[in-house]
XYZ file of C-alpha atoms in Angstrom:
653
model
C -1.198 -5.327 3.582
C -2.716 -6.737 0.436
C -0.817 -9.130 -2.048
C -3.353 -10.177 -5.067
C -2.767 -12.914 -7.719
C -1.737 -11.827 -11.475
C -3.991 -10.455 -13.511
C -3.846 -12.936 -16.754
C -4.475 -15.789 -13.686
C -7.315 -17.413 -15.533
C -4.947 -17.940 -18.810
C -2.015 -18.668 -16.846
C -3.264 -21.714 -14.432
C -4.923 -23.393 -18.159
C -1.048 -23.471 -19.179
C 2.726 -23.700 -17.809
C 5.232 -21.176 -19.074
C 5.985 -21.250 -22.769
C 2.876 -23.834 -23.570
C 1.262 -20.865 -23.780
C 2.152 -20.592 -26.965
C -0.079 -22.795 -28.410
C -3.455 -21.795 -27.075
C -6.054 -20.535 -29.941
C -6.409 -16.948 -30.815
C -10.292 -17.328 -30.264
C -8.792 -17.755 -26.306
C -7.878 -14.142 -25.968
C -10.283 -12.193 -25.428
C -8.333 -9.298 -23.848
C -6.339 -7.168 -25.761
C -2.546 -8.178 -26.600
C -0.492 -5.492 -25.012
C 3.477 -4.784 -25.608
C 6.175 -2.768 -25.254
C 7.723 -1.945 -28.421
C 11.522 -0.127 -29.102
C 13.026 0.938 -32.195
C 16.506 0.588 -33.229
C 17.209 3.587 -35.316
C 16.774 6.872 -33.306
C 17.201 8.834 -36.467
C 13.648 6.815 -37.804
C 11.851 7.120 -34.358
C 13.173 11.109 -34.010
C 12.031 11.725 -37.912
C 8.574 9.963 -37.955
C 5.613 10.501 -35.658
C 4.475 7.592 -33.354
C 1.246 7.274 -34.934
C 2.913 6.532 -37.860
C 5.703 3.968 -36.618
C 2.800 2.147 -35.187
C 0.660 2.030 -38.716
C 3.881 0.958 -40.367
C 4.639 -1.682 -37.985
C 0.952 -2.930 -37.928
C 1.148 -3.122 -42.284
C 4.689 -4.939 -42.031
C 3.354 -7.719 -39.059
C -0.124 -8.171 -40.896
C -1.672 -7.014 -37.404
C -3.730 -3.851 -36.677
C -2.184 -2.403 -33.415
C -3.645 1.018 -31.130
C -0.718 2.943 -29.534
C -0.265 3.203 -26.157
C 1.768 5.545 -23.968
C 5.591 6.424 -24.906
C 8.098 5.297 -22.666
C 10.830 7.630 -24.320
C 11.544 8.508 -27.845
C 11.914 5.049 -29.284
C 9.927 3.137 -27.230
C 6.062 2.855 -26.545
C 3.140 0.573 -25.914
C 0.782 -1.100 -28.215
C -1.986 -3.171 -28.203
C -3.898 -5.235 -30.530
C -6.542 -7.958 -30.825
C -7.083 -11.918 -31.737
C -4.034 -12.762 -30.526
C -2.205 -13.266 -26.898
C 0.167 -10.648 -25.763
C 3.080 -13.059 -26.233
C 1.954 -14.292 -29.710
C 2.339 -10.087 -30.835
C 5.432 -10.182 -29.018
C 6.695 -12.831 -30.825
C 5.378 -11.266 -34.603
C 6.470 -7.629 -33.782
C 9.936 -8.905 -32.522
C 10.684 -10.815 -36.871
C 9.934 -6.965 -37.667
C 12.664 -5.063 -39.359
C 13.604 -2.212 -36.976
C 12.648 -4.028 -33.717
C 15.335 -3.820 -31.247
C 12.684 -5.353 -28.713
C 9.019 -6.444 -28.180
C 8.011 -8.117 -24.673
C 4.951 -8.630 -22.981
C 3.643 -5.248 -20.613
C 3.330 -7.375 -17.949
C 1.508 -6.590 -14.290
C 2.813 -6.798 -11.193
C 1.225 -6.468 -7.491
C 2.097 -5.239 -4.032
C 4.837 -7.047 -2.414
C 3.440 -6.436 1.308
C 1.398 -9.641 3.056
C -2.401 -9.981 3.059
C -4.329 -10.152 5.690
C -4.170 -14.024 6.855
C -6.205 -15.525 9.514
C -2.818 -15.126 11.605
C -2.971 -11.148 11.261
C -6.650 -10.855 11.464
C -8.576 -13.499 13.704
C -6.485 -12.034 16.927
C -9.489 -10.535 19.178
C -8.971 -7.025 20.146
C -7.879 -6.650 23.783
C -6.494 -3.371 25.891
C -3.336 -3.819 24.404
C -4.634 -3.135 20.953
C -2.534 -0.360 20.579
C 0.961 -1.933 20.721
C 3.194 -3.118 19.849
C 4.960 -3.564 23.417
C 8.288 -2.874 21.987
C 7.251 -0.010 19.768
C 9.406 0.679 16.351
C 11.556 -2.088 17.807
C 13.247 -2.531 14.084
C 14.537 0.334 13.969
C 16.649 -0.042 17.563
C 20.099 -1.319 18.192
C 20.211 -4.941 18.034
C 19.834 -7.299 21.044
C 19.432 -10.653 22.410
C 16.187 -10.769 21.381
C 15.910 -7.691 18.105
C 18.401 -9.843 16.533
C 17.878 -7.903 13.161
C 17.003 -4.120 14.623
C 18.819 -2.040 11.447
C 20.955 -0.143 14.473
C 18.992 3.276 13.081
C 20.038 5.405 15.952
C 23.672 4.705 15.366
C 23.533 6.451 11.861
C 21.065 9.542 13.399
C 24.439 9.829 15.528
C 25.696 10.660 12.305
C 23.333 12.081 10.315
C 19.469 12.466 10.436
C 19.474 13.258 6.313
C 19.573 15.786 3.940
C 16.885 17.672 1.920
C 19.584 17.118 -0.882
C 18.627 13.269 -0.775
C 15.438 12.163 -2.593
C 13.794 8.934 -2.357
C 11.279 8.058 -4.693
C 8.821 5.681 -3.618
C 6.901 3.261 -6.937
C 3.568 2.705 -5.115
C 0.105 3.667 -4.865
C 0.367 7.488 -4.422
C 0.676 8.887 -0.764
C -1.890 10.123 1.674
C -1.139 14.050 2.202
C -2.822 14.766 4.998
C -1.697 12.254 7.294
C -1.057 13.922 9.978
C 2.870 12.788 10.183
C 3.454 13.864 7.209
C 3.699 17.133 5.075
C 5.071 18.761 2.462
C 8.337 19.904 1.823
C 6.774 23.325 1.277
C 5.081 23.432 4.734
C 8.466 22.083 6.827
C 7.580 18.135 5.863
C 9.377 16.117 3.499
C 6.653 15.221 0.846
C 7.136 16.043 -2.454
C 4.508 16.599 -5.104
C 5.156 13.768 -7.088
C 3.099 12.676 -10.094
C 0.595 9.606 -11.540
C 1.587 7.421 -13.962
C -1.550 5.167 -13.655
C -1.889 4.944 -17.595
C -5.238 2.633 -17.288
C -8.329 5.029 -16.223
C -10.504 2.191 -14.880
C -7.769 1.018 -13.127
C -7.091 4.582 -11.450
C -10.358 4.547 -9.552
C -12.033 7.935 -9.407
C -8.501 9.785 -9.803
C -8.296 11.888 -13.040
C -7.820 9.854 -16.074
C -4.594 9.186 -17.606
C -1.317 10.417 -16.429
C -1.572 13.472 -14.188
C 0.246 15.452 -11.590
C -1.881 14.143 -8.885
C 0.529 11.256 -6.828
C -2.304 11.009 -4.033
C -3.574 7.579 -3.200
C -7.611 7.246 -3.813
C -7.752 3.626 -2.752
C -7.319 0.379 -4.064
C -10.110 -1.698 -3.165
C -11.588 -4.940 -5.164
C -15.312 -5.276 -5.240
C -16.778 -8.324 -6.446
C -17.741 -6.852 -9.616
C -14.395 -5.286 -10.379
C -13.081 -9.064 -10.858
C -15.803 -9.314 -14.256
C -15.660 -5.897 -15.101
C -11.591 -5.027 -15.011
C -9.532 -7.361 -16.918
C -6.308 -6.850 -14.596
C -8.709 -7.971 -11.329
C -9.620 -11.202 -12.832
C -9.075 -13.609 -10.138
C -8.227 -11.438 -7.328
C -9.658 -11.201 -4.047
C -11.980 -9.279 -2.934
C -10.039 -6.719 -0.785
C -10.577 -3.350 1.140
C -7.656 -0.162 -0.079
C -4.091 -1.151 1.131
C -2.658 2.852 1.372
C 0.058 0.565 0.719
C 2.521 3.911 -0.650
C 1.210 5.816 2.539
C 2.474 2.646 4.527
C 6.189 2.885 2.780
C 6.095 6.650 3.192
C 5.842 6.525 6.516
C 8.387 3.970 6.598
C 11.234 6.222 4.957
C 9.500 10.211 5.288
C 7.392 10.158 8.667
C 8.203 13.229 10.424
C 10.663 12.704 13.642
C 10.431 14.518 17.164
C 7.082 16.589 16.165
C 5.841 14.479 19.539
C 3.089 12.544 17.341
C 2.876 8.894 15.606
C 6.425 7.276 14.089
C 9.950 8.550 13.482
C 10.761 7.894 9.648
C 14.112 6.560 9.190
C 15.113 8.978 6.756
C 14.052 11.951 9.368
C 15.017 14.755 6.833
C 15.379 13.244 3.511
C 12.618 13.928 0.749
C 10.323 11.711 -0.509
C 9.017 11.563 -3.853
C 5.525 9.486 -4.410
C 5.276 8.181 -7.708
C 2.009 6.768 -8.392
C 1.992 3.526 -10.679
C -0.537 1.116 -8.949
C -4.566 1.239 -8.889
C -6.741 -1.700 -8.841
C -5.268 -4.732 -8.656
C -2.009 -4.459 -10.547
C 0.582 -2.114 -12.166
C 1.943 -2.652 -15.738
C 5.486 -3.320 -16.727
C 5.346 0.072 -18.639
C 3.556 2.111 -16.234
C 6.737 0.767 -13.481
C 9.078 1.440 -15.984
C 7.940 5.026 -16.891
C 7.612 6.193 -13.582
C 11.182 5.025 -12.992
C 12.497 7.218 -15.492
C 10.981 9.879 -14.578
C 11.690 9.418 -11.061
C 15.349 9.240 -12.019
C 14.901 12.605 -13.628
C 15.129 10.949 -17.636
C 12.376 12.275 -20.113
C 9.012 10.214 -20.424
C 7.107 11.712 -23.422
C 3.953 13.710 -22.485
C 4.782 14.522 -18.992
C 7.062 17.080 -17.838
C 10.322 16.520 -16.381
C 10.985 15.617 -12.670
C 12.059 19.009 -10.988
C 13.348 17.027 -8.231
C 14.883 13.859 -9.945
C 15.255 10.588 -6.871
C 19.345 9.569 -5.770
C 16.865 6.367 -4.392
C 14.304 4.210 -6.037
C 12.289 1.849 -3.831
C 9.979 -0.481 -5.499
C 8.020 -2.485 -2.964
C 6.275 -4.428 -5.694
C 7.303 -7.875 -6.800
C 6.488 -10.701 -9.463
C 7.847 -13.924 -10.078
C 9.252 -14.000 -13.446
C 12.744 -12.777 -15.449
C 13.625 -9.453 -16.079
C 12.769 -8.493 -19.803
C 14.753 -6.479 -21.828
C 12.462 -3.257 -21.212
C 13.652 -3.440 -17.634
C 17.002 -4.253 -18.277
C 17.125 -1.011 -20.856
C 15.115 1.466 -18.219
C 17.722 0.239 -15.288
C 20.522 0.663 -17.441
C 19.394 4.443 -18.100
C 18.559 5.042 -14.846
C 21.895 3.595 -13.758
C 23.481 5.759 -15.866
C 22.026 9.259 -13.945
C 23.424 7.626 -11.048
C 19.837 6.667 -9.122
C 19.977 3.221 -7.062
C 17.322 1.284 -7.408
C 15.951 -1.067 -4.258
C 13.001 -3.490 -4.657
C 11.285 -5.983 -2.211
C 12.016 -9.099 -3.334
C 8.639 -10.349 -3.351
C 6.383 -12.619 -0.861
C 6.064 -16.200 -2.280
C 7.052 -18.815 0.903
C 10.714 -19.043 0.135
C 10.530 -19.183 -4.055
C 12.682 -17.280 -6.279
C 12.927 -13.741 -6.527
C 11.235 -12.619 -9.222
C 11.480 -9.190 -11.419
C 11.774 -6.100 -10.938
C 14.358 -7.298 -7.888
C 15.966 -9.673 -10.540
C 16.935 -7.296 -12.620
C 20.934 -6.600 -12.850
C 22.096 -3.222 -10.614
C 18.527 -3.256 -8.593
C 19.424 -4.250 -4.846
C 16.681 -6.903 -4.117
C 15.993 -7.404 -0.095
C 14.509 -10.360 1.583
C 12.500 -9.840 4.622
C 13.808 -11.752 7.911
C 11.853 -11.849 11.377
C 12.991 -10.254 14.672
C 15.506 -13.591 15.170
C 17.100 -12.636 11.778
C 16.185 -15.777 10.222
C 14.309 -15.605 7.217
C 10.476 -14.876 7.624
C 8.003 -17.482 5.988
C 6.599 -15.144 3.477
C 10.102 -13.657 2.212
C 11.360 -14.610 -1.668
C 15.105 -15.448 -1.281
C 17.444 -16.340 -3.665
C 21.135 -15.666 -5.011
C 20.238 -11.818 -6.694
C 19.387 -10.350 -2.857
C 21.638 -8.100 -2.153
C 20.802 -7.987 1.769
C 18.003 -8.575 4.481
C 16.480 -6.329 7.445
C 13.055 -6.554 9.233
C 10.006 -6.986 7.132
C 7.716 -7.577 9.991
C 6.539 -11.087 11.800
C 4.037 -12.420 14.475
C 3.815 -14.052 17.611
C 1.279 -16.944 18.134
C 0.621 -15.213 21.377
C -3.467 -13.907 21.367
C -2.523 -11.716 23.768
C 0.397 -9.298 22.292
C -1.372 -9.994 18.071
C 1.272 -9.675 15.788
C 4.725 -8.993 17.882
C 7.359 -7.808 15.994
C 5.355 -5.632 13.002
C 6.817 -2.987 11.270
C 4.724 0.246 12.629
C 3.938 2.747 10.171
C 1.387 4.901 8.793
C -1.784 4.613 6.926
C -5.429 5.590 6.804
C -8.807 5.004 8.573
C -10.754 4.580 5.511
C -11.676 1.019 4.263
C -12.257 1.586 0.554
C -12.107 5.601 -0.446
C -9.833 7.466 1.772
C -11.343 9.443 5.314
C -10.091 12.605 4.416
C -8.068 14.995 6.553
C -5.828 14.461 9.772
C -8.565 12.541 11.323
C -7.977 9.846 8.618
C -4.251 9.478 9.103
C -3.762 6.025 11.422
C -0.845 3.846 12.091
C -0.938 0.025 11.588
C -0.250 -1.979 15.218
C -0.002 -5.247 16.389
C -3.581 -5.988 15.314
C -3.568 -4.519 11.716
C 0.048 -5.130 11.371
C 2.313 -4.061 8.500
C 4.694 -6.799 7.342
C 6.447 -7.739 4.381
C 9.342 -7.318 1.676
C 7.823 -4.221 1.288
C 8.998 -2.932 4.430
C 11.831 -4.416 4.173
C 12.595 -2.211 0.767
C 12.093 1.013 2.027
C 14.344 0.083 4.968
C 17.198 -0.400 2.614
C 16.003 2.665 0.811
C 16.183 4.947 3.721
C 19.686 3.464 4.744
C 20.756 4.174 1.321
C 19.845 7.788 1.806
C 21.462 8.404 5.009
C 24.706 7.118 3.632
C 24.507 9.956 0.449
C 23.390 12.190 2.865
C 26.342 12.075 4.513
C 28.700 11.443 1.493
C 26.865 12.656 -1.598
C 29.647 11.027 -3.809
C 28.510 7.778 -3.664
C 27.717 5.656 -6.483
C 25.021 3.349 -6.801
C 27.847 0.410 -6.825
C 29.273 2.291 -3.481
C 26.143 2.342 -1.690
C 25.384 -1.658 -2.625
C 29.344 -2.378 -1.401
C 29.213 -0.416 1.834
C 25.713 -1.877 2.960
C 26.879 -5.171 2.198
C 30.129 -4.714 4.221
C 28.738 -3.129 6.575
C 26.039 -5.704 7.295
C 26.235 -8.167 10.358
C 26.375 -11.917 9.943
C 23.377 -14.367 9.900
C 22.251 -16.019 13.289
C 22.286 -19.984 13.172
C 20.474 -20.515 16.114
C 17.082 -18.586 17.981
C 14.900 -20.015 15.533
C 11.140 -20.428 16.654
C 10.541 -23.211 14.241
C 11.480 -26.245 15.788
C 13.606 -28.401 13.652
C 14.568 -24.749 11.282
C 17.347 -25.618 8.684
C 19.469 -23.614 6.438
C 17.841 -21.666 3.539
C 18.346 -23.480 -0.157
C 19.079 -22.112 -3.133
C 14.985 -21.340 -4.460
C 15.812 -23.089 -8.302
C 14.354 -25.818 -10.159
C 16.018 -29.181 -9.472
C 14.987 -33.528 -10.452
C 13.441 -34.100 -7.458
C 11.352 -30.719 -7.924
C 11.622 -29.060 -11.113
C 8.541 -26.545 -10.625
C 10.534 -25.646 -7.405
C 7.403 -26.054 -5.484
C 9.120 -26.351 -2.462
C 8.032 -24.074 0.213
C 10.817 -22.637 2.684
C 9.016 -21.014 5.623
C 11.248 -20.380 8.721
C 14.809 -20.966 7.842
C 18.478 -20.147 8.418
C 19.833 -17.542 5.917
C 23.059 -17.591 4.274
C 24.648 -15.541 1.643
C 23.852 -17.501 -1.339
C 19.778 -16.984 -0.360
C 19.346 -13.936 1.881
C 22.535 -11.579 0.754
C 25.237 -10.171 2.551
C 23.607 -10.022 5.793
C 21.377 -8.146 7.798
C 21.125 -4.412 7.392
C 22.735 -2.295 10.143
C 22.179 1.539 8.917
C 24.146 2.762 11.862
C 27.760 0.784 10.344
C 26.484 1.644 6.782
C 26.854 5.347 7.501
C 30.067 5.086 9.352
C 31.402 3.566 6.413
C 30.649 6.290 4.083
C 31.630 8.601 6.402
C 35.074 7.217 5.329
C 36.891 8.840 2.470
C 38.852 5.699 1.324
C 36.476 3.569 -0.966
C 38.002 1.402 -4.050
C 35.837 1.965 -7.006
C 35.942 -0.307 -10.306
C 35.002 1.611 -14.189
C 34.558 -0.615 -17.247
C 35.538 0.138 -20.308
C 33.624 -0.313 -22.478
C 30.307 0.203 -20.714
C 28.183 -1.934 -21.262
C 31.090 -4.994 -21.888
C 30.324 -6.886 -24.601
C 31.683 -10.525 -25.159
C 34.404 -11.328 -27.364
C 35.573 -7.610 -26.780
C 38.550 -6.954 -24.177
C 37.358 -5.213 -20.800
C 39.117 -2.269 -19.404
C 39.201 -2.269 -15.493
C 40.498 0.659 -13.617
C 40.489 1.975 -9.867
C 41.914 5.696 -10.958
C 38.409 7.057 -9.859
C 38.803 5.466 -6.250
C 37.958 8.033 -3.238
C 41.299 8.121 -1.506
C 42.172 10.428 1.330
C 44.589 13.516 0.249
C 47.317 12.272 2.781
C 47.210 8.777 1.994
C 48.939 6.956 -1.277
C 48.128 3.357 -2.879
C 50.964 1.319 -2.241
C 49.187 -1.883 -3.635
C 46.305 -2.913 -5.933
C 44.990 -6.340 -5.716
C 42.105 -7.948 -8.583
C 40.476 -10.903 -8.563
C 37.876 -12.646 -10.354
C 35.744 -14.248 -7.709
C 33.338 -15.711 -10.151
C 34.062 -16.098 -14.063
C 30.134 -17.144 -14.577
C 31.121 -19.190 -16.693
C 31.866 -16.915 -19.949
C 35.570 -15.051 -18.195
C 38.330 -16.116 -20.195
C 41.665 -14.156 -19.944
C 42.011 -11.958 -16.674
C 45.133 -10.067 -16.821
C 46.750 -7.457 -14.139
C 49.585 -6.816 -12.757
C 51.303 -7.010 -9.229
C 50.664 -3.544 -8.595
C 48.666 -1.650 -10.925
C 45.531 0.179 -10.691
C 44.410 -1.221 -14.032
C 43.406 -4.998 -15.482
C 42.424 -6.994 -18.469
C 39.478 -8.564 -18.899
C 37.451 -10.682 -22.097
C 34.272 -13.023 -21.646
C 33.688 -15.627 -24.349
C 29.673 -14.988 -24.114
C 26.814 -13.197 -22.279
C 26.684 -13.404 -18.986
C 28.320 -11.630 -15.414
C 31.417 -11.606 -13.806
C 32.068 -10.336 -10.355
C 35.728 -8.531 -9.986
C 37.142 -7.651 -6.880
C 39.264 -4.745 -5.997
C 41.345 -4.466 -2.841
C 43.647 -1.119 -2.105
C 46.362 -0.950 0.419
C 47.887 2.388 1.260
C 50.695 3.796 2.876
C 49.117 3.434 6.610
C 48.616 -0.585 5.786
C 45.515 0.212 5.489
C 43.276 -1.815 3.634
C 39.562 -1.652 1.684
C 37.706 -4.055 -0.231
C 34.903 -3.354 -3.294
C 33.206 -5.493 -5.645
C 31.441 -5.314 -8.570
C 29.096 -7.851 -10.908
C 30.229 -6.810 -14.853
C 27.321 -7.361 -16.780
C 28.424 -8.518 -20.256
C 25.987 -7.959 -23.705
C 26.343 -10.635 -25.986
C 28.439 -9.812 -29.089
C 27.135 -9.533 -32.949
C 28.061 -12.860 -33.302
C 26.631 -14.562 -30.129
C 22.980 -13.670 -31.689
C 22.093 -11.027 -29.499
C 20.689 -7.557 -30.219
C 17.386 -8.019 -28.584
C 15.843 -11.437 -29.503
C 15.268 -12.610 -26.222
C 11.013 -13.117 -25.150
C 10.876 -12.706 -21.484
C 7.276 -11.944 -20.651
C 6.305 -10.349 -18.135
C 2.958 -12.219 -17.726
C 4.660 -15.006 -16.656
C 5.668 -13.103 -13.373
C 2.167 -14.839 -12.345
C 3.139 -18.347 -12.467
C 4.477 -18.513 -8.533
C 2.300 -15.490 -7.385
C -0.412 -18.282 -8.357
C 0.298 -20.959 -7.149
C 0.790 -19.652 -3.851
C -2.299 -17.883 -3.884
C -4.230 -20.896 -4.398
C -2.003 -22.260 -1.579
C -2.847 -19.532 0.709
C -6.176 -20.066 0.283
C -6.171 -23.269 1.560
C -4.085 -23.301 4.558
C -5.987 -22.582 8.319
C -2.820 -21.665 10.180
C 0.111 -19.071 10.081
C 2.230 -19.312 7.210
C 4.907 -16.738 9.071
C 7.280 -18.921 10.392
């Protein structure tokens, strides 16, 4: 798979961070593009979007052009003569604007065809790898990170009532290891949210009902004619959405190809990326639609997804538009799983970094962090992403085998175009790890449909196996360290290749789907509810355990509350020695980690934890004024691309 540097590359390589604000306006030849949300629902509902935009432009002294709406209050605007960050700054000063954030670009999270993967000569073993879909099997001394899916399949092979949405490049519906649900397979029809007609290639213009993947190849001409492709390498089509779809939903037991982890669950392809990149706004619109939320101009999704997988990544903070969308999606009960990213051990970026999103880091077959993967405290759990052996006879010995297409640019249409990755055409990256976790969550919901997004996170983390402390293939490998800037490394350029994962860097442990499905099948699960929700700084928050799942024949004899991490903002916490409620307050915006342990009358215990995001109160200077532009997602990836171009040896370690 290919990972390209971000658009805005030419701009970003000339400046660092907020210094971009001082660039002359004349440097902004490309249109500025911003996501705007209004504060006043009544005003937005009573005023047409065109009029809203005109009024906003007059007030700000800028000629604005309209883009797609994300919901009734939110839409994209563009303007000439200034850059996106400057436009967002000016619009944020206008009354009635809740927020204005740069409509940034994200890239596919899978690893590009580095020489480690492409220069290995084809031999008689090219149909490999020798050990097949190793990552789904029970763990062994050699295959430490295998996810134990077979144990989960003893409990459930999935349910047609559970849907996993894949926000990606679309899917090749004609692959022989797929069938539409109407034909006895797992694929639903989906939708195409690529709004830029040039990026959409030969697909129908604008958003439409065709979620098939027409290819995303990049030519020399594209580099100069498509602004979003500036600075990206020339490349063949990735068929990225087809590869992630195979991990989750390839048909099993059909004597053909591979088995998807979800087996019987439904797969909803949502096309959000065409050539080179995806705009934040298209990704947000696709995620909202996938969860069953209304997106203006698009029919509502008739099959809302309970799980949303995003195998796309960037480097930067989680802006307000993402936070807003993911909060709405969580309100619909949908779980978002996202790839941590492939940046050689740097920090996790948006959207995986966003609150409530389940970020996934990649590990090698030996259970150590694979070289390409991002890491950090935002990661929830780790899963295999594929890695390679240095022996040319085996090629990439431990890839993730999945579905693909034979076309280099446009697809080879029909069953004859359906191919599979293998040791010499490998699929590796955090793009592959994320759908393994998404598929695991789908199996858990198949066992217990009552599980909430927080339930899924808690059970996946509780069932995770510990990270190994021996077995690294890199001599002298040490513990992974947090990917943060320090005085010795202020720009966080330190690269971490193979290292031993910790719970501070790679999540709770190694994914164990069998153990997670077993936990999901029990009826003893603590739950924490918060009121008000969202929590607000300066206001008391009431915590309750009354929505916990408890077997009918049991009763709770003890409630134990604990603040695991006050985030520097928790001020008061009060809970009785044995009460189902507690009170909490905070001084400012941030995150507080709470733990609840229940003990029943048979002396059995169950524990859960919850991260409570506290928003700024009215006296804390809040209200959406922070600028966290998506364009900054490019910084680390641009640096990585330059570094990768200089490397001639394997970076997989």
